[in-house]
XYZ file of C-alpha atoms in Angstrom:
551
model
C -14.749 -10.790 -20.358
C -16.506 -10.800 -23.743
C -19.371 -8.462 -24.483
C -21.519 -9.504 -27.453
C -23.877 -6.619 -28.310
C -26.514 -6.463 -31.041
C -25.644 -4.069 -33.870
C -26.745 -2.911 -37.284
C -25.083 -3.874 -40.548
C -22.930 -0.699 -40.490
C -21.523 -1.607 -37.079
C -23.422 1.033 -35.097
C -25.430 -0.142 -32.071
C -29.055 -0.950 -32.891
C -30.552 1.124 -30.096
C -34.101 0.281 -31.124
C -33.498 -3.286 -29.956
C -31.713 -2.314 -26.785
C -28.324 -3.517 -25.657
C -27.888 -7.202 -24.885
C -24.604 -8.470 -23.543
C -23.518 -11.991 -22.818
C -20.840 -13.508 -20.605
C -20.982 -10.599 -18.149
C -20.953 -12.119 -14.651
C -23.343 -10.823 -12.009
C -23.972 -7.464 -13.723
C -26.279 -5.228 -11.756
C -29.416 -4.382 -13.723
C -29.345 -0.776 -12.570
C -25.964 -0.235 -14.209
C -27.110 -1.739 -17.500
C -30.334 0.233 -17.540
C -28.449 3.464 -16.830
C -25.951 2.709 -19.598
C -28.728 1.857 -22.059
C -30.603 5.076 -21.324
C -27.430 7.097 -21.662
C -26.709 5.600 -25.091
C -30.259 6.218 -26.277
C -30.087 9.789 -24.969
C -26.848 10.450 -26.824
C -28.164 8.954 -30.048
C -31.468 10.816 -30.068
C -30.205 14.196 -28.899
C -27.413 14.387 -31.468
C -29.802 13.317 -34.218
C -32.706 15.680 -33.544
C -30.938 18.838 -32.384
C -30.184 21.555 -34.877
C -26.643 21.670 -36.206
C -25.654 24.849 -34.337
C -26.660 23.240 -31.016
C -24.864 19.965 -31.537
C -21.418 21.100 -30.381
C -22.752 22.252 -27.023
C -24.879 19.149 -26.736
C -21.960 16.842 -27.440
C -19.821 18.649 -24.856
C -22.531 18.189 -22.233
C -22.957 14.533 -23.086
C -19.202 13.924 -23.002
C -19.029 15.472 -19.544
C -21.902 13.248 -18.403
C -20.278 10.204 -19.944
C -16.952 10.900 -18.226
C -18.748 11.186 -14.926
C -20.497 7.880 -15.501
C -17.176 6.329 -16.438
C -15.560 7.601 -13.259
C -18.362 6.240 -11.094
C -19.677 3.257 -12.933
C -17.624 1.719 -15.728
C -15.975 -0.727 -13.343
C -19.100 -1.259 -11.275
C -20.163 -4.380 -13.100
C -21.864 -5.845 -10.099
C -19.919 -8.184 -7.866
C -16.625 -9.391 -9.300
C -14.509 -11.710 -7.237
C -11.662 -9.863 -5.513
C -8.224 -11.378 -4.962
C -5.933 -9.236 -2.799
C -2.309 -10.410 -2.876
C 0.022 -8.944 -0.249
C 3.753 -9.548 0.058
C 6.043 -8.728 2.970
C 8.889 -6.263 3.240
C 9.513 -5.357 -0.378
C 9.396 -2.129 -2.294
C 8.900 -1.824 -6.044
C 11.974 -3.922 -6.857
C 10.165 -5.731 -9.661
C 10.821 -6.054 -13.365
C 7.703 -4.054 -14.235
C 9.065 -1.154 -12.176
C 12.323 -1.204 -14.107
C 14.510 -2.988 -11.584
C 17.594 -4.368 -13.351
C 17.967 -7.507 -11.226
C 14.398 -8.643 -10.557
C 13.090 -11.852 -12.115
C 9.355 -11.408 -11.723
C 7.654 -12.445 -14.991
C 4.280 -13.236 -13.374
C 3.930 -9.853 -11.700
C 5.256 -8.192 -14.840
C 2.457 -9.812 -16.865
C -0.063 -8.759 -14.241
C 1.125 -5.170 -14.661
C 0.870 -5.463 -18.450
C -2.718 -6.711 -18.200
C -3.863 -3.889 -15.927
C -2.766 -0.707 -14.206
C 0.567 -0.095 -12.515
C 0.740 2.725 -10.006
C 4.242 4.139 -10.316
C 4.085 6.178 -7.113
C 2.224 4.210 -4.457
C 2.823 4.560 -0.729
C 1.863 3.114 2.632
C 1.148 5.343 5.647
C 3.523 3.390 7.935
C 6.451 1.177 6.929
C 5.940 -1.702 9.377
C 3.709 -4.725 8.959
C 0.928 -4.417 11.558
C 0.264 -0.677 11.161
C 0.454 -0.864 7.368
C -2.006 -3.753 7.196
C -4.377 -2.076 9.638
C -4.332 0.976 7.352
C -5.362 -0.758 4.132
C -7.866 -2.975 5.951
C -9.633 -0.085 7.737
C -8.917 2.734 5.271
C -7.672 4.844 8.197
C -4.334 6.347 9.247
C -2.572 4.676 12.214
C -3.646 7.314 14.736
C -7.225 6.973 13.450
C -7.377 3.171 13.745
C -5.055 2.773 16.734
C -2.506 0.249 15.415
C 0.604 2.334 16.211
C 3.022 -0.579 16.397
C 3.450 -4.313 16.000
C 0.663 -6.643 17.079
C 3.287 -8.865 18.714
C 4.079 -5.948 21.025
C 0.436 -5.631 22.087
C -0.365 -2.641 19.895
C -3.930 -2.800 18.631
C -6.680 -1.040 16.781
C -9.168 0.756 18.995
C -11.686 -1.996 18.264
C -14.993 -2.363 16.410
C -13.748 -0.546 13.314
C -15.358 -1.521 9.978
C -12.787 -3.165 7.720
C -12.464 -4.865 4.362
C -13.507 -8.259 5.698
C -16.620 -7.069 7.520
C -17.622 -4.655 4.751
C -17.172 -7.178 1.942
C -19.157 -9.708 3.967
C -21.946 -7.130 4.367
C -21.865 -6.645 0.593
C -22.598 -10.344 0.065
C -19.088 -11.765 -0.338
C -17.636 -15.079 0.782
C -14.479 -13.976 2.621
C -11.136 -15.639 3.142
C -7.713 -14.961 4.637
C -4.631 -17.050 3.892
C -1.433 -16.130 5.719
C -0.982 -13.832 8.654
C -3.287 -11.007 9.693
C -0.946 -9.435 12.291
C -3.499 -6.834 13.422
C -5.187 -6.759 16.834
C -7.761 -7.729 17.938
C -8.071 -10.560 15.420
C -11.723 -11.117 16.355
C -12.554 -7.797 14.674
C -11.486 -9.263 11.304
C -13.736 -12.332 10.925
C -13.656 -14.409 7.734
C -15.476 -17.436 6.361
C -12.245 -19.247 5.513
C -8.938 -19.072 7.426
C -5.721 -20.946 6.685
C -1.930 -20.737 7.280
C -2.440 -18.260 10.087
C 1.194 -18.014 11.220
C 3.892 -15.687 9.885
C 5.562 -18.722 8.269
C 8.949 -16.999 7.898
C 10.849 -20.268 8.251
C 8.694 -22.394 5.945
C 7.859 -20.776 2.636
C 6.149 -23.503 0.676
C 4.406 -21.734 -2.182
C 2.452 -24.868 -3.098
C 0.715 -24.806 0.298
C -0.562 -21.289 -0.365
C -1.759 -22.196 -3.868
C -3.504 -25.364 -2.674
C -5.212 -23.502 0.149
C -6.411 -20.868 -2.309
C -7.668 -23.620 -4.626
C -9.776 -25.021 -1.793
C -11.220 -21.575 -1.217
C -11.880 -20.837 -4.905
C -13.865 -24.033 -5.283
C -15.597 -23.924 -1.907
C -18.451 -21.573 -2.756
C -20.408 -20.211 -5.701
C -20.807 -16.816 -4.029
C -18.630 -13.924 -5.169
C -15.464 -14.070 -3.087
C -13.013 -11.734 -1.405
C -9.724 -13.457 -0.626
C -6.687 -11.838 0.955
C -3.575 -13.980 0.550
C -0.480 -12.883 2.434
C 2.919 -14.287 1.487
C 5.950 -14.320 3.840
C 8.505 -13.264 1.216
C 10.532 -11.047 1.349
C 10.595 -10.815 5.160
C 13.808 -11.543 7.017
C 15.381 -14.005 7.450
C 16.005 -14.114 3.726
C 16.097 -17.596 2.192
C 18.119 -18.201 -0.949
C 16.021 -21.236 -1.827
C 13.218 -23.192 -0.170
C 11.207 -26.126 -1.508
C 13.163 -25.853 -4.744
C 12.275 -22.216 -5.343
C 13.539 -20.203 -6.991
C 14.781 -22.845 -9.403
C 17.804 -20.734 -10.367
C 18.830 -18.470 -7.486
C 20.506 -15.146 -8.113
C 24.120 -15.035 -6.921
C 25.851 -12.137 -5.118
C 28.098 -11.373 -8.085
C 25.000 -10.673 -10.202
C 23.683 -7.768 -8.128
C 24.618 -4.564 -6.363
C 23.067 -3.331 -3.096
C 19.832 -1.384 -3.325
C 20.660 2.178 -4.425
C 19.132 3.891 -1.397
C 21.446 1.900 0.894
C 24.296 3.860 -0.693
C 26.994 1.404 0.403
C 28.578 -1.577 -1.328
C 30.206 -4.659 0.173
C 30.354 -8.406 -0.451
C 28.223 -8.932 2.663
C 25.492 -6.581 1.443
C 25.550 -8.148 -2.012
C 24.821 -11.529 -0.445
C 21.777 -10.165 1.392
C 20.667 -8.286 -1.706
C 20.902 -11.403 -3.884
C 18.770 -13.336 -1.410
C 16.283 -10.484 -1.246
C 15.818 -10.860 -5.003
C 15.592 -14.633 -4.554
C 12.720 -14.071 -2.135
C 10.992 -11.914 -4.732
C 11.572 -14.547 -7.401
C 10.031 -17.210 -5.127
C 7.125 -14.854 -4.393
C 6.593 -14.454 -8.130
C 6.629 -18.227 -8.597
C 4.031 -18.573 -5.835
C 1.761 -15.959 -7.372
C 2.065 -17.811 -10.670
C 0.810 -20.987 -8.966
C -2.012 -18.996 -7.374
C -3.185 -17.563 -10.688
C -3.087 -20.996 -12.302
C -5.382 -22.285 -9.551
C -7.687 -19.322 -10.127
C -7.819 -20.087 -13.842
C -8.442 -23.740 -13.098
C -11.474 -22.781 -11.007
C -13.018 -21.052 -14.033
C -13.264 -17.757 -12.135
C -10.264 -15.882 -13.521
C -12.219 -13.661 -15.919
C -14.604 -12.694 -13.138
C -11.858 -11.712 -10.712
C -10.338 -8.347 -9.917
C -6.719 -8.956 -8.887
C -4.805 -6.521 -6.695
C -1.170 -6.841 -5.666
C 0.559 -4.660 -3.068
C 3.616 -4.834 -0.839
C 3.030 -3.998 2.813
C 6.120 -1.701 2.981
C 9.733 -1.461 1.883
C 12.663 -3.797 2.482
C 14.453 -4.225 5.796
C 17.761 -2.670 4.897
C 19.137 0.485 6.507
C 16.980 3.542 5.774
C 14.118 1.297 4.667
C 11.573 -0.502 6.844
C 10.538 1.373 10.028
C 11.592 4.732 8.557
C 9.632 7.370 6.656
C 12.164 7.494 3.827
C 10.995 6.560 0.343
C 12.612 3.139 0.689
C 10.267 2.285 3.545
C 7.092 3.955 2.337
C 7.013 3.245 -1.388
C 5.463 -0.040 -2.532
C 4.384 -1.887 -5.679
C 0.681 -1.530 -6.454
C -0.937 -3.359 -9.397
C -4.604 -3.806 -10.304
C -5.835 -6.087 -13.089
C -9.209 -7.331 -14.261
C -9.008 -9.193 -17.542
C -10.997 -7.465 -20.284
C -12.413 -4.770 -18.002
C -9.573 -2.611 -16.691
C -7.385 -0.856 -19.232
C -4.268 -2.896 -19.911
C -0.711 -1.588 -19.850
C -1.715 1.609 -18.084
C 0.841 3.423 -15.916
C -0.428 6.061 -13.471
C 1.878 8.612 -11.865
C -0.519 10.101 -9.322
C 0.422 9.933 -5.640
C -1.682 7.016 -4.444
C -1.925 5.316 -1.081
C -2.952 1.895 0.160
C -5.628 3.865 2.043
C -7.315 4.154 -1.361
C -7.892 0.414 -1.527
C -11.035 0.229 0.607
C -13.015 3.012 -1.106
C -11.903 1.680 -4.501
C -13.201 -1.821 -3.854
C -16.517 -0.703 -2.402
C -16.946 1.625 -5.362
C -16.204 -1.058 -7.932
C -18.689 -3.522 -6.426
C -21.359 -0.819 -6.151
C -21.408 -0.812 -2.338
C -20.621 2.859 -1.707
C -23.471 2.975 0.805
C -21.339 0.822 3.110
C -18.425 3.260 3.125
C -17.602 4.580 6.591
C -17.742 8.368 6.888
C -14.690 10.623 6.526
C -12.276 8.073 5.108
C -9.021 9.796 4.092
C -8.495 7.610 1.009
C -9.923 8.141 -2.465
C -11.415 5.733 -4.961
C -9.001 4.878 -7.760
C -11.846 4.164 -10.181
C -11.281 7.263 -12.357
C -7.583 6.362 -12.693
C -8.433 2.772 -13.561
C -10.727 4.133 -16.269
C -7.879 6.167 -17.753
C -9.291 9.527 -16.701
C -7.307 12.565 -15.661
C -8.946 14.075 -12.602
C -7.877 16.480 -9.835
C -5.859 14.465 -7.362
C -4.145 14.787 -3.992
C -1.083 17.014 -3.673
C 0.556 15.107 -0.827
C 0.913 11.713 0.782
C 1.672 11.469 4.492
C 3.754 8.994 6.444
C 4.240 8.172 10.095
C 6.329 5.913 12.330
C 6.880 5.136 15.979
C 9.511 2.533 15.113
C 6.780 -0.057 15.916
C 8.126 -1.264 19.301
C 9.600 0.402 22.424
C 13.123 -0.945 21.912
C 13.266 0.712 18.485
C 11.134 3.754 19.321
C 11.449 6.763 17.050
C 8.686 9.178 16.192
C 8.675 10.543 12.668
C 6.323 12.103 10.121
C 6.672 12.734 6.413
C 4.800 14.805 3.878
C 5.626 14.145 0.232
C 4.626 16.275 -2.720
C 5.391 15.995 -6.415
C 9.012 17.021 -5.966
C 9.870 17.842 -2.368
C 9.546 15.798 0.766
C 9.712 16.937 4.380
C 10.464 14.663 7.323
C 9.660 15.907 10.808
C 11.181 14.199 13.855
C 9.249 15.904 16.699
C 11.344 14.514 19.556
C 14.749 14.780 17.912
C 17.515 17.220 18.661
C 20.210 15.943 16.315
C 22.122 14.497 19.274
C 19.901 11.804 20.771
C 20.126 8.596 18.780
C 17.304 7.328 16.626
C 16.722 3.903 18.224
C 15.268 2.498 15.017
C 18.388 3.498 13.065
C 20.636 2.213 15.841
C 18.979 -1.216 15.566
C 20.297 -1.445 12.007
C 23.797 -0.318 13.009
C 24.046 -2.766 15.915
C 22.177 -5.666 14.271
C 19.661 -5.767 17.111
C 18.357 -9.173 16.038
C 18.244 -11.444 12.989
C 15.761 -9.154 11.253
C 18.307 -6.310 11.297
C 21.306 -8.361 10.221
C 21.507 -6.630 6.808
C 21.859 -3.225 8.444
C 24.807 -1.214 7.165
C 27.785 -1.384 9.541
C 29.930 1.549 10.589
C 32.891 -0.004 8.763
C 30.878 -0.144 5.528
C 29.697 3.438 5.978
C 33.282 4.671 6.420
C 34.096 3.428 2.917
C 31.120 5.250 1.350
C 31.149 8.623 -0.434
C 30.955 11.757 1.726
C 27.275 12.487 0.962
C 26.319 8.947 1.991
C 28.260 9.261 5.272
C 26.342 12.464 5.952
C 23.046 10.742 5.215
C 23.818 8.000 7.740
C 24.713 10.590 10.391
C 21.318 12.160 9.721
C 19.660 8.753 9.992
C 21.307 7.907 13.328
C 21.058 11.366 14.918
C 17.889 12.676 13.336
C 17.451 16.454 13.245
C 14.063 18.080 13.761
C 13.589 18.636 10.025
C 14.783 16.894 6.880
C 13.964 18.200 3.401
C 14.723 16.420 0.154
C 14.480 17.321 -3.518
C 13.322 13.988 -4.903
C 13.858 15.082 -8.476
C 17.576 15.629 -7.919
C 18.049 13.352 -4.921
C 15.631 10.391 -5.174
C 17.437 8.402 -2.458
C 17.309 11.230 0.110
C 21.005 11.673 0.811
C 21.195 15.478 0.862
C 19.176 17.226 3.591
C 18.194 20.743 2.468
C 16.178 21.727 5.535
C 18.676 24.267 6.874
C 19.505 25.904 3.545
C 18.037 29.401 3.344
C 16.924 29.133 -0.283
C 14.581 26.260 0.666
C 12.992 27.928 3.675
C 9.729 28.698 1.869
C 9.415 25.090 0.670
C 10.096 23.742 4.155
C 7.523 26.068 5.699
C 4.859 25.253 3.114
C 5.317 21.532 3.787
C 5.183 22.111 7.539
C 1.884 23.907 6.985
C 0.601 20.990 4.907
C 1.574 18.507 7.610
C -0.035 20.525 10.395
C -3.193 20.963 8.338
C -3.325 17.188 7.844
C -2.865 16.621 11.579
C -5.760 18.949 12.350
C -7.997 17.427 9.697
C -7.344 13.843 10.791
C -7.376 14.701 14.521
C -3.871 13.403 15.266
C -3.536 13.031 19.065
C 0.261 13.186 18.840
C 0.012 16.740 17.544
C -0.887 17.644 21.140
C 2.256 18.174 23.290
C 0.854 16.506 26.416
C -0.282 13.349 24.635
C 2.948 13.254 22.631
C 5.174 13.439 25.725
C 3.104 10.867 27.628
C 3.159 8.431 24.708
C 6.922 8.826 24.215
C 7.656 8.506 27.923
C 5.644 5.300 28.115
C 7.403 3.796 25.088
C 10.874 4.557 26.404
C 9.968 3.241 29.838
C 8.982 -0.098 28.307
C 12.232 -0.720 26.437
C 12.819 -3.732 28.688
C 9.791 -5.380 27.017
C 8.388 -6.419 30.404
C 4.855 -5.871 29.077
C 5.155 -8.932 26.844
C 4.904 -11.183 29.909
C 1.799 -9.398 31.185
C -1.266 -11.076 29.686
C -3.541 -8.219 30.751
C -1.289 -5.422 29.511
C -2.949 -2.673 27.476
C -1.274 0.451 26.105
C -2.895 3.517 27.744
C -3.190 5.406 24.451
C -5.855 2.923 23.313
C -8.228 4.443 25.847
C -6.885 7.996 25.727
C -6.682 8.775 21.997
C -10.246 7.942 20.849
C -11.765 10.597 23.124
C -9.538 13.229 21.501
C -10.178 12.019 17.945
C -13.974 11.970 18.283
C -14.645 14.922 20.524
């Protein structure tokens, strides 16, 4: 975006003539007037005040300017918004330093904008994760506690990105799966490729559908495009992509898996092939956006919905499940090449977007997320100390209840129903290869060949204790549980306090013993999946929890 502003011969702004800018799409007049007045105020006050008052004056003006930057620099009216979401991949991208990834398109996107180095989802399974970033609410606040295909649902009538962006004047679109119930609560103007599409990953179809959308309206648009890669089953190559697949001898298993074998290298290679195909597809998408002439007017966001489906990843609250790639770019507006290390969450997406488009008045009350605008402007501001995670396993057959609270260095996992003896059904699904989605789970034979600390970690995974504590600085892959070591007692207790405070603040129904036991009992009772044949089935918590949350 090019700003051509009138200036004097010496290069300083000619404030007497005002500020005129060209090629700025849909800029709100209020923002320009406020900026103009601020510049005039700065110019006049510094010029007319006595020398001994100037330092104080400049400090006051700088503080005001920083505030305006935090709230308004990005609020240039109504940019188009393109939200790109991939499936089942963590930050295994070139721009995050991965040694095997071939992701030049996403790497360039990171270079042209802001990369969030420590970004997390609240739940590491598709439906709950997507419900979180669409509603801006934690799973127990929005209701989507498991997979939509297992009849889990939001409570209903919750404002979300599609309804809010529509209210703000946007033409809305969704390409790819939604996978949140009830779908009627997420209406859009344009809908295409509505299935999961795991068996047919034709990137050209997604790009062509997006092209139809880009050219279908002159209104500012909000498009969410959801790709099937890198969900299992993993495909080495489809529709000629990637052109040059990665072979098993070129990679090693993901480090948090902790185990190496020829079998795991094959799955790992195809995982990277999925990411390479995803990158190719996003490249086609961006070319279509440029061809529409709307690229410079478009804010582009890329996130993964949760981590990869290898053991100790998806469905868990370990880093491998919760940590995701998160990139934001807006050519010529957002600072390029910026890397932010704050603890950010996909819950921050909704307040960020409404802030950028100047629609804060539409924000629902008491959202737990924060606007990322100050970080996108390069500011250093007080930020959250912790991010919180949650899981139920996502379906009765893989039920496991877990929480996590992660700080700068230490992370606590709480398994409220665990005794260290009863098996974690979600972990067992990986060990037994419950279905084709769990086929890359680490086998007992592979674990037996691993180092001692990795064997211990897998015992912890399968027979989860009540508490797990990890020093992420020394142990980034969470192999060494410190929860029972006396010297870490104070850290464990402080994180327990933080988690309980969060549960109180967000009104978590599962913090109440009666509701917790009833929910768990119901899940375990339904392990036969008989509910899937009952068209009128409804999980009781959907009627029970809202009364607790809102009372």
